[in-house]
GROMACS .gro file of C-alpha atoms in nm:
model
  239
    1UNK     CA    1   4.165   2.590  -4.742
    2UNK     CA    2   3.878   2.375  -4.732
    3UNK     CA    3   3.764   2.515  -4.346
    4UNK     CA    4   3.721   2.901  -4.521
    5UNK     CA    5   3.470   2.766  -4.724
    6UNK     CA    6   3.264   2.593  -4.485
    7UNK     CA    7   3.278   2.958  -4.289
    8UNK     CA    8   3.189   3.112  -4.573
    9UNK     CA    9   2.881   2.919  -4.655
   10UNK     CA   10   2.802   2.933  -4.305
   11UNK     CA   11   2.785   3.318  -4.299
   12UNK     CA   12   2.603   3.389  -4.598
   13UNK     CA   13   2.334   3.081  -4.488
   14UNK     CA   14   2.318   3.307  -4.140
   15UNK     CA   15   2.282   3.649  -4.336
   16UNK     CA   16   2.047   3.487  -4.549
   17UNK     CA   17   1.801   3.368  -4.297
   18UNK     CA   18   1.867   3.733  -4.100
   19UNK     CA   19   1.711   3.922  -4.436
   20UNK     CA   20   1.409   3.626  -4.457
   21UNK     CA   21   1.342   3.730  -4.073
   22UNK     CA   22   1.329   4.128  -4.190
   23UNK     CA   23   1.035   4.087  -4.374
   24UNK     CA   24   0.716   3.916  -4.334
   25UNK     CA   25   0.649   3.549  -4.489
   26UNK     CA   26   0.386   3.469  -4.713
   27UNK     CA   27   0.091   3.268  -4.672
   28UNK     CA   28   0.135   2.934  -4.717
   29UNK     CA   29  -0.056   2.720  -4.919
   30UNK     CA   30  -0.234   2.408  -4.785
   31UNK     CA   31   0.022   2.165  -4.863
   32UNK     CA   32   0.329   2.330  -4.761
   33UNK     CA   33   0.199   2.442  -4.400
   34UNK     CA   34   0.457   2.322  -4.132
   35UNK     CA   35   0.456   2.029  -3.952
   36UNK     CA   36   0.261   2.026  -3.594
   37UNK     CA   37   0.180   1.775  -3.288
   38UNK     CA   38  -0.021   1.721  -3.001
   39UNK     CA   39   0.058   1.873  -2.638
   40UNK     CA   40  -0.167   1.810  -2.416
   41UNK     CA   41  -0.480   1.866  -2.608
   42UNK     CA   42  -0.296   2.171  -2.754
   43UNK     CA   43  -0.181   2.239  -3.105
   44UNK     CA   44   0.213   2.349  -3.083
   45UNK     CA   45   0.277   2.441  -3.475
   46UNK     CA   46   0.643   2.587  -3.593
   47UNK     CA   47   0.533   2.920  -3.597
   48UNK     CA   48   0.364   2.898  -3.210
   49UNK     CA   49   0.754   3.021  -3.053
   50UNK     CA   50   0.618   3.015  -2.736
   51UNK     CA   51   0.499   2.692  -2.702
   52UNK     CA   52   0.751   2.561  -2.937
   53UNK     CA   53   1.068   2.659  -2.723
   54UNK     CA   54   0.916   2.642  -2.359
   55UNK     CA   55   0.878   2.281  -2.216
   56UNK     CA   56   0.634   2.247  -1.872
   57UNK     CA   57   0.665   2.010  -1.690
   58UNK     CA   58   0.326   1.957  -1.430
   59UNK     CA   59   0.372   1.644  -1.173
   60UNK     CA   60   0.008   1.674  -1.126
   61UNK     CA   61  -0.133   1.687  -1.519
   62UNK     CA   62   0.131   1.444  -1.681
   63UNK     CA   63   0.414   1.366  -1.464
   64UNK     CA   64   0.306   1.095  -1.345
   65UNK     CA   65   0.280   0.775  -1.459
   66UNK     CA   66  -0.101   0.641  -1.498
   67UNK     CA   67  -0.222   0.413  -1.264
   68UNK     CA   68  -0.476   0.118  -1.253
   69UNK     CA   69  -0.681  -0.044  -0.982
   70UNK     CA   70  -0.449  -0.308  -0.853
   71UNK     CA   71  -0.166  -0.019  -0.804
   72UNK     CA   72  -0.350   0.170  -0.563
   73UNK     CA   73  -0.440  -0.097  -0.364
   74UNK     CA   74  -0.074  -0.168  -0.371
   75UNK     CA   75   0.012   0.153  -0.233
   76UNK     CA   76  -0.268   0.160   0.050
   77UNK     CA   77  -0.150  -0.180   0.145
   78UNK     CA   78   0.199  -0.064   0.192
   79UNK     CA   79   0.073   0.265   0.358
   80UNK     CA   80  -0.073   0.059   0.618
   81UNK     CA   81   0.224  -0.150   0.664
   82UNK     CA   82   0.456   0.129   0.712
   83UNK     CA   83   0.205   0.301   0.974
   84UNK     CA   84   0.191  -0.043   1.200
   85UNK     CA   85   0.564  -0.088   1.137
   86UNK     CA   86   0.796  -0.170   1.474
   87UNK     CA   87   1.081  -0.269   1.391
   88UNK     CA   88   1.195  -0.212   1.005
   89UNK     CA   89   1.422   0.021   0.958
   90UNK     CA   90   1.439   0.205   0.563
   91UNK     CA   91   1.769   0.100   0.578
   92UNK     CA   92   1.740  -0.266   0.641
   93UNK     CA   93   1.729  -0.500   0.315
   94UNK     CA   94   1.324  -0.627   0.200
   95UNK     CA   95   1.212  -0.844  -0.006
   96UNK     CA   96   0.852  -0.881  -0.123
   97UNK     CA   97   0.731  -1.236  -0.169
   98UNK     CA   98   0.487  -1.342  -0.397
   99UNK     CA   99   0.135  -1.341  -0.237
  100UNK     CA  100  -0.037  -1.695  -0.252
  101UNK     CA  101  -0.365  -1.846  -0.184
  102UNK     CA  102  -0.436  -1.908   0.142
  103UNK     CA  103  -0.564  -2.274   0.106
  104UNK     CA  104  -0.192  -2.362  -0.123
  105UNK     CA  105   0.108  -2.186  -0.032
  106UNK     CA  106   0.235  -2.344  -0.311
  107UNK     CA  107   0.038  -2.144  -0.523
  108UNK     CA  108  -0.007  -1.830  -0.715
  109UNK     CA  109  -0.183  -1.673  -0.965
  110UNK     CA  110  -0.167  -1.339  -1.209
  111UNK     CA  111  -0.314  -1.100  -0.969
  112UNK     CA  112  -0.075  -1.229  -0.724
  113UNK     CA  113   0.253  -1.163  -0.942
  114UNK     CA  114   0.093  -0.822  -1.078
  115UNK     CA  115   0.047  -0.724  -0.701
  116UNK     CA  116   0.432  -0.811  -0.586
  117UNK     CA  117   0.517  -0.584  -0.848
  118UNK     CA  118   0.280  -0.325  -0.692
  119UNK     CA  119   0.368  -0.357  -0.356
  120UNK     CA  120   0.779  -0.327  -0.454
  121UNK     CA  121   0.732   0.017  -0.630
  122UNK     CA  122   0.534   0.101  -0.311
  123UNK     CA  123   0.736  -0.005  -0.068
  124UNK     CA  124   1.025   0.192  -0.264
  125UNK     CA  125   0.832   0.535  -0.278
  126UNK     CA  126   0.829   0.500   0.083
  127UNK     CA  127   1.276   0.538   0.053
  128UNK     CA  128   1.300   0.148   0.198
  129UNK     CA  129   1.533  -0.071   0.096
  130UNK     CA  130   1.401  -0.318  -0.135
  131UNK     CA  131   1.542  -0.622  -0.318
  132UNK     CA  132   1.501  -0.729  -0.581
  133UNK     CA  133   1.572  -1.163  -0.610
  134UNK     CA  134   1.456  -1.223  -0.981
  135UNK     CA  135   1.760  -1.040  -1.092
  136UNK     CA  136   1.999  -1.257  -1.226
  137UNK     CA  137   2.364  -1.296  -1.190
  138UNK     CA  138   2.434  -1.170  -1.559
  139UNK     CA  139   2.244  -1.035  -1.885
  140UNK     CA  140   2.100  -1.305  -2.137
  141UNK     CA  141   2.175  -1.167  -2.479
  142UNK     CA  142   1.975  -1.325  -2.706
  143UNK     CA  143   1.800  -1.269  -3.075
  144UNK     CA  144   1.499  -1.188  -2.870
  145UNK     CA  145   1.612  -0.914  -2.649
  146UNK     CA  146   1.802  -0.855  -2.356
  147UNK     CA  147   1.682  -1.022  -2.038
  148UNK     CA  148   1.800  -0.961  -1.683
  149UNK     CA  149   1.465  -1.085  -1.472
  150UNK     CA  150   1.483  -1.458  -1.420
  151UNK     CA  151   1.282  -1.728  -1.230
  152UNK     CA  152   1.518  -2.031  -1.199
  153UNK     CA  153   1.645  -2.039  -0.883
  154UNK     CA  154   2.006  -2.157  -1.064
  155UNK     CA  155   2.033  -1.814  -1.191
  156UNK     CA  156   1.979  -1.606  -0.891
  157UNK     CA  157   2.218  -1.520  -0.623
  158UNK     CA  158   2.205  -1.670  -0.293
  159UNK     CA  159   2.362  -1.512  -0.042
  160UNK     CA  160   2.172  -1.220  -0.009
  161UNK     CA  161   2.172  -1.034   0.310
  162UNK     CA  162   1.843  -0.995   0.361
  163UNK     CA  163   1.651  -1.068   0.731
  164UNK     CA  164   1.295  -0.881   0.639
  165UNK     CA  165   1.018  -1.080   0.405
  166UNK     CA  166   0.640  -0.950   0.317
  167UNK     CA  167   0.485  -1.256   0.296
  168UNK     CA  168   0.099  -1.238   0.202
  169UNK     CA  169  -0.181  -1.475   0.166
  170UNK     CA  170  -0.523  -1.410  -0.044
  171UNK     CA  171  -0.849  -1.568  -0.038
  172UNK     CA  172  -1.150  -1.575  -0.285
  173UNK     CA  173  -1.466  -1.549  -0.177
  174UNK     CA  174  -1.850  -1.455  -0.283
  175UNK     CA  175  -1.802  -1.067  -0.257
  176UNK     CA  176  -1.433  -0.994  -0.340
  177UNK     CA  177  -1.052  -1.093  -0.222
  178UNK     CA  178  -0.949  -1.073   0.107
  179UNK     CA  179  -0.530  -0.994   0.199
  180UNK     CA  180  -0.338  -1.075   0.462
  181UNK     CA  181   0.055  -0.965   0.493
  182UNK     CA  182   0.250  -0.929   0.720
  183UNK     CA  183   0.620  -0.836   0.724
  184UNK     CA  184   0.876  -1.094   0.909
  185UNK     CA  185   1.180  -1.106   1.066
  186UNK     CA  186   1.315  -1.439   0.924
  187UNK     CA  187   1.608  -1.501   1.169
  188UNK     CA  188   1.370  -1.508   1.471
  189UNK     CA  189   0.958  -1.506   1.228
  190UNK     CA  190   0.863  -1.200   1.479
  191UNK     CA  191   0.592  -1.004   1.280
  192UNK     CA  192   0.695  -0.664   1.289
  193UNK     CA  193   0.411  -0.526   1.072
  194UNK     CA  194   0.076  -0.678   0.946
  195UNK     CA  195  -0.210  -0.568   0.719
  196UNK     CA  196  -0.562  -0.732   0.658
  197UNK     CA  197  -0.752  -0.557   0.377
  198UNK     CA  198  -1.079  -0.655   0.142
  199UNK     CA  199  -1.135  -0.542  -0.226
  200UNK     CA  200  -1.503  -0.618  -0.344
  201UNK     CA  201  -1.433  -0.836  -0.708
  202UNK     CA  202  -1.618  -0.525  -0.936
  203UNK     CA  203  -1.306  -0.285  -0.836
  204UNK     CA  204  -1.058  -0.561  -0.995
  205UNK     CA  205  -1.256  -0.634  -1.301
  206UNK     CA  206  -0.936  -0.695  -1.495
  207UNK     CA  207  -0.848  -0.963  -1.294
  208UNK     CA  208  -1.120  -1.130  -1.072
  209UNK     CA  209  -1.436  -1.287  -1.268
  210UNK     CA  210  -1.772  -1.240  -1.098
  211UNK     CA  211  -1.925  -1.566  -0.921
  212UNK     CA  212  -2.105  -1.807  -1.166
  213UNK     CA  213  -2.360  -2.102  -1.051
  214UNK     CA  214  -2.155  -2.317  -1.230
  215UNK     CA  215  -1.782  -2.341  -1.161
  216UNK     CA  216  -1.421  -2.547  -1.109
  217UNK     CA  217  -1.262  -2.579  -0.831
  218UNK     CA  218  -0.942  -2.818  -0.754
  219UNK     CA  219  -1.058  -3.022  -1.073
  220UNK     CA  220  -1.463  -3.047  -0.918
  221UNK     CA  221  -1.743  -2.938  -1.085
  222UNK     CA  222  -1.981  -2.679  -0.830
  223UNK     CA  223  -2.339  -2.629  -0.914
  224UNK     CA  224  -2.465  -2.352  -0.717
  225UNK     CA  225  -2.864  -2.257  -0.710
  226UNK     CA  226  -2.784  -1.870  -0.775
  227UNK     CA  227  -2.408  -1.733  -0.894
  228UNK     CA  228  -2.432  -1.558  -0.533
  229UNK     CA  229  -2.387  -1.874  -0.378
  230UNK     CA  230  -2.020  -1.929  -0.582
  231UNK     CA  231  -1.722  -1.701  -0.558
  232UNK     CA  232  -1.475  -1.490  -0.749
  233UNK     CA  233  -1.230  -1.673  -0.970
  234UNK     CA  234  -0.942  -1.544  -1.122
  235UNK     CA  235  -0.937  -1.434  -1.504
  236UNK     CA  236  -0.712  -1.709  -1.624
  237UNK     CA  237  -0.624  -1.869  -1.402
  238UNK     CA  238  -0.673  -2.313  -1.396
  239UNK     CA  239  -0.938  -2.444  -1.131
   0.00000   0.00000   0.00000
């Protein structure tokens, strides 16, 4: 007997709320008006129906994810890559190698990292096949968080079928960053596509520091006359 009484209250709750919507509510007071929120730049209250029950989506307003500096150059790098491109098929397996500095290929920095990033979420947007090799062969579990993304080389699987590599090279210098990549068949290094691009250092302000008269480089100390005379350096990173 216990589901008539739920059916019950049910249908007196629903005729009670059909006689409240009969007649018109009161003003509210102050402190008991409903709770609202923001919408883009528009107040959407309780009693705004319209707005309330009707969702828009706009791809060109707020569908989109925002994007800094470093991501459009991403994206006109790869647009560029994909327009001289003669022999990469979508279909075919990429990967997208960390960019290093042209006088160490041994080494890397945070713009460089940041911009592999980049140039992967181009590269897919463009439908290719990319791989990803910092995934892991299984989840870490641990107390803080749940990590897939892994460096260590022990981790990682190796027998990927992959015959396609960007590899990229950048160089500092008084004005900005120059980039070089070029996209290589690895079972025969042909280059079937190549970019060469310069960013003055003022458009990557988050990541390149402006040239100083004094400055480190490969443990020396540089006195220059005028900061003109040194070159870009990268925020954070060890000279």
């Amino acid at each position: 007997m216990g589901i008539p009484r739920v059916i019950t209250a049910m249908t007196l709750t629903l005729f009670a709320v059909s006689g409240c919507a009969t007649h018109s509510a009161p003003t509210a007071s102050p402190a008991s008006q409903p709770l609202s929120f923001q919408n883009d730049l528009q107040m959407v209250t309780a009693d705004d129906n319209r707005q309330a029950m009707v969702l828009d989506y706009d791809i060109n307003a707020s569908g989109i994810a925002p994007k800094g500096q470093i991501n459009t150059w991403a994206e006109k790098l790869v647009n560029e890559l994909v327009l001289q491109n003669d022999g990469l098929q979508s279909t075919q397996p990429l990967v997208v190698a960390t960019p290093v500095m042209t006088e160490d290929y041994d080494q890397t920095n945070t713009l460089g990292m940041q911009l592999q990033q980049g140039l992967m979420t181009a590269f897919h947007a463009h439908e290719f096949n990319v791989v990803d090799l910092n995934v892991a062969n299984a989840i870490r579990v641990t107390h803080h968080g749940e990590f897939l993304l892994s460096r260590d080389w022990k981790k990682l699987p190796g027998d990927l079928p992959v015959a396609h590599v960007l590899v990229s090279t950048m160089s500092l210098t008084p004005e900005g960053i120059l980039f070089n990549g070029r996209i290589v068949n690895i079972t025969n290094n042909r280059v079937v596509s190549s970019v060469q691009s310069f960013v003055n250092g003022q458009s990557l302000s988050g990541y390149l520091q402006a040239p100083q008269r004094i400055e480190t480089r490969d443990g020396l100390l540089y006195r220059h006359e005028t900061a003109q005379n040194g070159r870009y350096t990268i925020l954070g990173d060890k000279q």
